[in-house]
Amino acid sequence: MDTLYYIILVPMVYVAFAVFITGIVIQTVRVLRRPKPTTPLHIHPGKRPVWLWTLFDTFLLPTVFRHNRRLWVFLMMFHICFFLVIIGHLELISEMEWIQVIEHDIFLGQGFLGLFMAVALLFFLFRRFVSPTKDLSVPEDYLLLILLFLTVIFGSEMDWARRWYYYEEMSVDAYRAYLSSLVFLKPEIVDVSFSGHAFMLVLHVFFANLFLMFFPFSPLMHSIFAVFANKLRRG
Amino acid sequence: MEHALRDELLALFKGKLTRPTALYLETCARCGVCTEACHAYASMPLPKYAPAHREEVVRRIYKQYFKWHGRIWPAAGECKTLDETALDELKEAACSCTG
């Protein structure tokens, strides 16, 4: 079991990040190197400054707001929580304490960010069980939502176990030691593999690894391409 | 479909694959919001008339021949081989609005 824990917590993490970063770079370059359009595609009337409206479209999803208010609420909830969760993970790297502008407990959101994300993910998943979204969906859509749901739920459970069920022996300091050891290429998993709820961390990392490796080859690349696509519309 | 014809059609496909086309093919998350904005789908609410489905007909071929996961795991994206049925689907997707 220790070997399995080690494989998931160390080599698989490095492989996942390598695939994630190189995959994103290669996919982005491949798309952006395609020939430019011969005709303009922007919508009229144009609004300036273009970059501001591009960011407005990308981050506030006005078209979704206009056509499906309930989906918009869940989309905003999910993406805001996702952003905060990324910051929460960066805070776990001890050397990046400067990122904690407003002082608060680690982990950011106390497990509730993950809970909101899980609810939003279930909403996205159940939407795909019903037409017309069902007719448009392909297996990878379900797979990604399930992968992300599992990642989020085990990640949040770690926090709930520590806060609500007295598993304090594996604390934020243990996560920090583990993450820092990975960042500085001196992997050490002793602190995070002895507790009764260590399996939650292992499963969280395992599903996150799969998610990261799948990311560059999936529609999740919309997180990069949405800005470029909206820029096309705005001119 | 003969190999030579398929290669010719794929070369044509590649020739049309500009940056915006690739961006639109890559960015769609199949959320289905387009179905609520499309007048054609409003009058004929069949999946094949949904804008995302029309794009998906093209995307399945794109995934099969121009993306890695089409080669690694085609079933995940329901990739489509370019054959006679694919051409019929493309024709239906492109021309069912305009005739």
Short mmCIF file of C-alpha atoms in Angstrom, two decimals:
data_model
loop_
_atom_site.label_atom_id
_atom_site.label_comp_id
_atom_site.label_asym_id
_atom_site.label_seq_id
_atom_site.Cartn_x
_atom_site.Cartn_y
_atom_site.Cartn_z
CA MET A 1 0.00 0.00 0.00
CA ASP A 2 2.86 2.38 0.81
CA THR A 3 4.27 1.85 -2.68
CA LEU A 4 0.89 2.60 -4.24
CA TYR A 5 0.55 5.74 -2.12
CA TYR A 6 4.04 6.82 -3.20
CA ILE A 7 3.36 6.22 -6.90
CA ILE A 8 0.17 8.31 -6.79
CA LEU A 9 1.56 11.07 -4.59
CA VAL A 10 4.93 11.54 -6.29
CA PRO A 11 5.73 10.20 -9.80
CA MET A 12 2.13 10.40 -11.01
CA VAL A 13 1.90 14.04 -9.90
CA TYR A 14 5.04 14.95 -11.85
CA VAL A 15 3.81 13.08 -14.93
CA ALA A 16 0.38 14.73 -14.66
CA PHE A 17 1.87 18.23 -14.44
CA ALA A 18 4.27 17.55 -17.30
CA VAL A 19 1.41 16.33 -19.53
CA PHE A 20 -0.81 19.21 -18.37
CA ILE A 21 1.68 22.00 -19.11
CA THR A 22 3.24 20.65 -22.31
CA GLY A 23 -0.21 19.60 -23.57
CA ILE A 24 -1.68 23.06 -23.02
CA VAL A 25 1.29 24.80 -24.66
CA ILE A 26 1.28 22.50 -27.70
CA GLN A 27 -2.50 22.62 -28.16
CA THR A 28 -2.55 26.41 -27.87
CA VAL A 29 0.33 26.88 -30.31
CA ARG A 30 -1.28 24.44 -32.78
CA VAL A 31 -4.53 26.39 -32.83
CA LEU A 32 -2.98 29.86 -32.88
CA ARG A 33 -0.63 28.91 -35.73
CA ARG A 34 -3.54 28.15 -38.02
CA PRO A 35 -4.10 30.73 -40.81
CA LYS A 36 -5.85 33.97 -39.86
CA PRO A 37 -9.39 34.52 -41.17
CA THR A 38 -9.72 36.26 -44.51
CA THR A 39 -12.91 38.06 -43.48
CA PRO A 40 -13.62 39.94 -40.24
CA LEU A 41 -15.85 38.06 -37.81
CA HIS A 42 -16.62 40.69 -35.20
CA ILE A 43 -20.16 41.59 -34.23
CA HIS A 44 -21.77 44.97 -34.76
CA PRO A 45 -22.11 47.50 -33.28
CA GLY A 46 -18.52 47.29 -32.04
CA LYS A 47 -17.74 48.40 -28.50
CA ARG A 48 -14.46 49.82 -27.26
CA PRO A 49 -12.10 49.10 -25.70
CA VAL A 50 -12.16 45.70 -27.35
CA TRP A 51 -10.00 43.98 -24.71
CA LEU A 52 -12.34 45.07 -21.91
CA TRP A 53 -15.44 43.71 -23.66
CA THR A 54 -13.54 40.53 -24.48
CA LEU A 55 -12.81 40.03 -20.79
CA PHE A 56 -16.42 40.98 -19.95
CA ASP A 57 -17.72 38.26 -22.31
CA THR A 58 -15.21 35.72 -21.05
CA PHE A 59 -15.66 36.15 -17.32
CA LEU A 60 -19.27 37.31 -16.93
CA LEU A 61 -20.91 35.14 -19.62
CA PRO A 62 -23.54 37.69 -20.68
CA THR A 63 -24.98 35.43 -23.41
CA VAL A 64 -25.66 32.65 -20.91
CA PHE A 65 -27.15 35.23 -18.52
CA ARG A 66 -29.55 36.35 -21.25
CA HIS A 67 -30.71 32.87 -22.23
CA ASN A 68 -30.48 30.67 -19.15
CA ARG A 69 -30.35 32.47 -15.80
CA ARG A 70 -30.20 29.30 -13.67
CA LEU A 71 -27.27 27.86 -15.62
CA TRP A 72 -25.52 31.24 -15.33
CA VAL A 73 -25.81 31.18 -11.52
CA PHE A 74 -24.29 27.69 -11.31
CA LEU A 75 -21.59 28.51 -13.87
CA MET A 76 -20.54 31.63 -11.96
CA MET A 77 -20.62 29.77 -8.66
CA PHE A 78 -18.49 26.97 -10.06
CA HIS A 79 -15.91 29.16 -11.78
CA ILE A 80 -15.50 31.59 -8.87
CA CYS A 81 -15.05 28.66 -6.46
CA PHE A 82 -12.60 27.03 -8.89
CA PHE A 83 -10.53 30.22 -8.97
CA LEU A 84 -10.55 30.45 -5.17
CA VAL A 85 -9.61 26.78 -4.84
CA ILE A 86 -6.56 27.35 -7.08
CA ILE A 87 -5.52 30.23 -4.78
CA GLY A 88 -6.16 27.96 -1.79
CA HIS A 89 -3.77 25.35 -3.21
CA LEU A 90 -1.10 27.95 -3.95
CA GLU A 91 -1.38 29.10 -0.33
CA LEU A 92 -0.44 25.59 0.73
CA ILE A 93 3.01 26.11 -0.74
CA SER A 94 4.64 27.71 2.31
CA GLU A 95 6.96 29.84 0.22
CA MET A 96 3.98 31.55 -1.42
CA GLU A 97 2.51 33.08 1.72
CA TRP A 98 2.45 36.49 -0.01
CA ILE A 99 -0.59 35.25 -1.91
CA GLN A 100 -2.62 35.38 1.30
CA VAL A 101 -3.52 39.08 1.06
CA ILE A 102 -6.32 38.95 3.63
CA GLU A 103 -5.36 36.75 6.56
CA HIS A 104 -7.65 33.75 7.03
CA ASP A 105 -7.66 30.12 8.00
CA ILE A 106 -6.04 27.62 5.69
CA PHE A 107 -7.61 26.01 3.71
CA LEU A 108 -9.45 28.86 2.00
CA GLY A 109 -13.21 28.31 2.22
CA GLN A 110 -13.00 25.67 4.96
CA GLY A 111 -14.24 22.91 2.65
CA PHE A 112 -17.32 24.86 1.57
CA LEU A 113 -15.77 25.95 -1.74
CA GLY A 114 -15.54 22.29 -2.65
CA LEU A 115 -19.10 21.73 -1.51
CA PHE A 116 -20.39 24.54 -3.75
CA MET A 117 -18.34 23.15 -6.63
CA ALA A 118 -19.71 19.65 -6.04
CA VAL A 119 -23.29 20.96 -6.10
CA ALA A 120 -22.59 22.89 -9.32
CA LEU A 121 -20.95 19.84 -10.88
CA LEU A 122 -23.96 17.68 -10.03
CA PHE A 123 -26.16 20.31 -11.67
CA PHE A 124 -23.98 20.25 -14.81
CA LEU A 125 -24.02 16.45 -14.80
CA PHE A 126 -27.79 16.09 -14.34
CA ARG A 127 -28.35 18.69 -17.09
CA ARG A 128 -26.64 16.26 -19.43
CA PHE A 129 -29.18 13.54 -18.59
CA VAL A 130 -31.94 15.62 -20.17
CA SER A 131 -32.54 16.81 -23.75
CA PRO A 132 -31.38 18.90 -25.50
CA THR A 133 -28.03 18.84 -23.63
CA LYS A 134 -28.18 15.02 -23.53
CA ASP A 135 -28.30 14.88 -27.33
CA LEU A 136 -25.26 17.13 -27.63
CA SER A 137 -23.11 15.37 -25.01
CA VAL A 138 -20.37 12.85 -25.73
CA PRO A 139 -18.79 10.43 -23.21
CA GLU A 140 -15.88 12.73 -22.35
CA ASP A 141 -18.33 15.37 -21.08
CA TYR A 142 -19.68 12.96 -18.46
CA LEU A 143 -16.24 11.57 -17.71
CA LEU A 144 -14.77 15.00 -17.01
CA LEU A 145 -17.63 16.04 -14.77
CA ILE A 146 -17.41 12.79 -12.80
CA LEU A 147 -13.60 13.07 -12.51
CA LEU A 148 -13.85 16.64 -11.29
CA PHE A 149 -16.66 15.75 -8.88
CA LEU A 150 -14.57 12.96 -7.34
CA THR A 151 -11.53 15.25 -7.09
CA VAL A 152 -13.54 17.98 -5.41
CA ILE A 153 -15.43 15.73 -3.03
CA PHE A 154 -12.32 13.95 -1.71
CA GLY A 155 -10.49 17.28 -1.46
CA SER A 156 -13.28 18.76 0.63
CA GLU A 157 -13.62 15.64 2.75
CA MET A 158 -10.01 16.07 3.88
CA ASP A 159 -10.97 19.41 5.32
CA TRP A 160 -14.21 18.12 6.83
CA ALA A 161 -12.38 15.18 8.42
CA ARG A 162 -9.86 17.53 9.99
CA ARG A 163 -12.34 20.16 11.14
CA TRP A 164 -15.45 18.20 12.02
CA TYR A 165 -14.25 14.68 12.80
CA TYR A 166 -11.08 15.31 14.85
CA TYR A 167 -8.50 14.07 12.36
CA GLU A 168 -6.18 16.90 13.33
CA GLU A 169 -3.05 14.76 13.22
CA MET A 170 -2.77 15.32 9.48
CA SER A 171 -2.93 19.09 9.30
CA VAL A 172 -2.28 21.97 6.96
CA ASP A 173 1.38 21.85 7.96
CA ALA A 174 1.53 18.27 6.68
CA TYR A 175 0.01 19.30 3.35
CA ARG A 176 2.42 22.21 3.18
CA ALA A 177 5.43 19.99 3.85
CA TYR A 178 4.28 17.54 1.16
CA LEU A 179 3.59 20.22 -1.49
CA SER A 180 6.84 22.06 -0.80
CA SER A 181 8.78 18.81 -1.04
CA LEU A 182 7.22 18.22 -4.46
CA VAL A 183 7.91 21.75 -5.66
CA PHE A 184 11.58 21.54 -4.61
CA LEU A 185 11.99 18.06 -6.12
CA LYS A 186 12.69 16.41 -2.76
CA PRO A 187 9.48 14.38 -2.47
CA GLU A 188 8.48 13.34 1.04
CA ILE A 189 5.14 11.73 1.83
CA VAL A 190 5.64 10.60 5.45
CA ASP A 191 3.57 13.46 6.90
CA VAL A 192 0.58 12.82 4.68
CA SER A 193 0.37 9.03 4.60
CA PHE A 194 -0.01 7.90 8.23
CA SER A 195 -3.38 9.37 9.24
CA GLY A 196 -6.72 7.53 9.09
CA HIS A 197 -7.92 9.91 6.43
CA ALA A 198 -4.76 9.76 4.30
CA PHE A 199 -6.71 7.74 1.73
CA MET A 200 -8.79 10.87 1.04
CA LEU A 201 -5.65 12.78 0.07
CA VAL A 202 -4.44 9.89 -2.07
CA LEU A 203 -7.77 9.64 -3.90
CA HIS A 204 -7.97 13.44 -4.22
CA VAL A 205 -4.51 13.53 -5.79
CA PHE A 206 -5.21 10.47 -7.95
CA PHE A 207 -8.36 11.91 -9.51
CA ALA A 208 -6.73 15.34 -9.82
CA ASN A 209 -3.83 13.72 -11.70
CA LEU A 210 -6.19 12.02 -14.14
CA PHE A 211 -8.05 15.30 -14.57
CA LEU A 212 -4.85 17.24 -15.28
CA MET A 213 -3.67 14.68 -17.82
CA PHE A 214 -7.02 14.75 -19.62
CA PHE A 215 -7.29 18.55 -19.54
CA PRO A 216 -5.27 19.53 -22.67
CA PHE A 217 -7.12 17.02 -24.86
CA SER A 218 -10.62 17.90 -23.75
CA PRO A 219 -13.16 20.72 -24.10
CA LEU A 220 -11.66 22.09 -20.87
CA MET A 221 -9.28 23.94 -23.16
CA HIS A 222 -12.14 26.45 -23.36
CA SER A 223 -10.49 27.95 -20.26
CA ILE A 224 -7.66 29.11 -22.55
CA PHE A 225 -9.46 29.48 -25.87
CA ALA A 226 -12.53 31.36 -24.60
CA VAL A 227 -10.55 34.61 -24.47
CA PHE A 228 -9.35 34.22 -28.08
CA ALA A 229 -12.81 33.18 -29.32
CA ASN A 230 -14.44 36.18 -27.62
CA LYS A 231 -11.72 38.46 -29.00
CA LEU A 232 -12.74 37.30 -32.51
CA ARG A 233 -16.33 38.37 -31.83
CA ARG A 234 -15.30 41.73 -30.42
CA GLY A 235 -12.93 42.56 -33.29
CA MET B 1 -14.94 5.52 -49.60
CA GLU B 2 -11.68 5.22 -51.46
CA HIS B 3 -8.49 6.28 -49.71
CA ALA B 4 -7.58 8.77 -52.41
CA LEU B 5 -10.96 10.51 -52.17
CA ARG B 6 -10.81 10.57 -48.37
CA ASP B 7 -7.32 12.09 -48.46
CA GLU B 8 -8.53 14.69 -50.91
CA LEU B 9 -11.50 15.58 -48.71
CA LEU B 10 -9.29 15.75 -45.61
CA ALA B 11 -6.90 18.07 -47.45
CA LEU B 12 -9.92 20.25 -48.27
CA PHE B 13 -10.98 20.11 -44.61
CA LYS B 14 -7.49 21.13 -43.52
CA GLY B 15 -7.54 24.01 -46.00
CA LYS B 16 -10.69 25.38 -44.33
CA LEU B 17 -9.24 24.99 -40.86
CA THR B 18 -8.43 28.61 -40.09
CA ARG B 19 -7.72 29.94 -36.61
CA PRO B 20 -11.36 30.93 -35.91
CA THR B 21 -12.65 27.55 -37.10
CA ALA B 22 -10.18 25.72 -34.88
CA LEU B 23 -11.03 28.02 -31.96
CA TYR B 24 -14.77 27.41 -32.32
CA LEU B 25 -14.25 23.66 -32.66
CA GLU B 26 -12.05 23.58 -29.55
CA THR B 27 -13.98 25.99 -27.34
CA CYS B 28 -17.51 24.59 -27.39
CA ALA B 29 -18.33 22.86 -24.10
CA ARG B 30 -21.66 21.54 -25.43
CA CYS B 31 -23.61 23.40 -22.73
CA GLY B 32 -26.64 23.68 -25.00
CA VAL B 33 -27.29 27.40 -24.45
CA CYS B 34 -27.22 27.86 -28.24
CA THR B 35 -30.43 25.82 -28.49
CA GLU B 36 -32.26 28.60 -26.64
CA ALA B 37 -30.92 31.27 -29.00
CA CYS B 38 -31.46 29.50 -32.34
CA HIS B 39 -34.61 30.31 -34.32
CA ALA B 40 -34.22 27.21 -36.49
CA TYR B 41 -34.14 24.96 -33.41
CA ALA B 42 -37.07 26.89 -31.91
CA SER B 43 -39.23 26.02 -34.89
CA MET B 44 -37.92 22.44 -35.27
CA PRO B 45 -36.68 21.28 -31.85
CA LEU B 46 -34.84 18.21 -33.09
CA PRO B 47 -31.27 17.49 -31.91
CA LYS B 48 -29.92 17.57 -35.46
CA TYR B 49 -31.00 21.21 -35.79
CA ALA B 50 -29.22 22.37 -32.63
CA PRO B 51 -26.28 24.65 -33.53
CA ALA B 52 -23.92 22.70 -31.25
CA HIS B 53 -24.95 19.46 -32.94
CA ARG B 54 -24.28 20.86 -36.39
CA GLU B 55 -20.85 21.90 -35.18
CA GLU B 56 -20.41 18.52 -33.50
CA VAL B 57 -20.84 16.78 -36.87
CA VAL B 58 -17.77 18.68 -38.08
CA ARG B 59 -15.98 18.37 -34.73
CA ARG B 60 -16.21 14.56 -34.69
CA ILE B 61 -14.26 14.42 -37.95
CA TYR B 62 -11.85 17.10 -36.68
CA LYS B 63 -11.23 15.03 -33.52
CA GLN B 64 -10.67 11.87 -35.54
CA TYR B 65 -8.09 13.29 -37.93
CA PHE B 66 -6.66 16.47 -36.40
CA LYS B 67 -6.52 15.83 -32.67
CA TRP B 68 -4.48 13.47 -30.54
CA HIS B 69 -7.28 12.03 -28.49
CA GLY B 70 -8.99 10.97 -31.70
CA ARG B 71 -6.14 8.54 -32.16
CA ILE B 72 -5.70 7.62 -28.49
CA TRP B 73 -9.34 7.22 -27.40
CA PRO B 74 -11.83 7.94 -30.20
CA ALA B 75 -14.83 6.64 -28.24
CA ALA B 76 -14.48 9.35 -25.58
CA GLY B 77 -15.24 12.05 -28.12
CA GLU B 78 -17.41 9.91 -30.41
CA CYS B 79 -14.95 10.57 -33.22
CA LYS B 80 -16.20 9.92 -36.73
CA THR B 81 -14.47 8.37 -39.70
CA LEU B 82 -14.91 10.30 -42.92
CA ASP B 83 -17.20 8.09 -45.00
CA GLU B 84 -20.43 8.35 -46.97
CA THR B 85 -22.63 8.65 -43.86
CA ALA B 86 -20.38 11.41 -42.52
CA LEU B 87 -20.79 13.28 -45.80
CA ASP B 88 -24.57 12.93 -45.56
CA GLU B 89 -24.48 14.27 -42.00
CA LEU B 90 -22.30 17.18 -43.08
CA LYS B 91 -24.67 18.01 -45.91
CA GLU B 92 -27.68 17.87 -43.56
CA ALA B 93 -25.87 20.02 -40.97
CA ALA B 94 -24.79 22.63 -43.49
CA CYS B 95 -27.83 22.87 -45.71
CA SER B 96 -30.92 22.01 -43.65
CA CYS B 97 -31.49 25.68 -42.75
CA THR B 98 -30.91 27.18 -46.16
CA GLY B 99 -32.07 24.30 -48.32
#
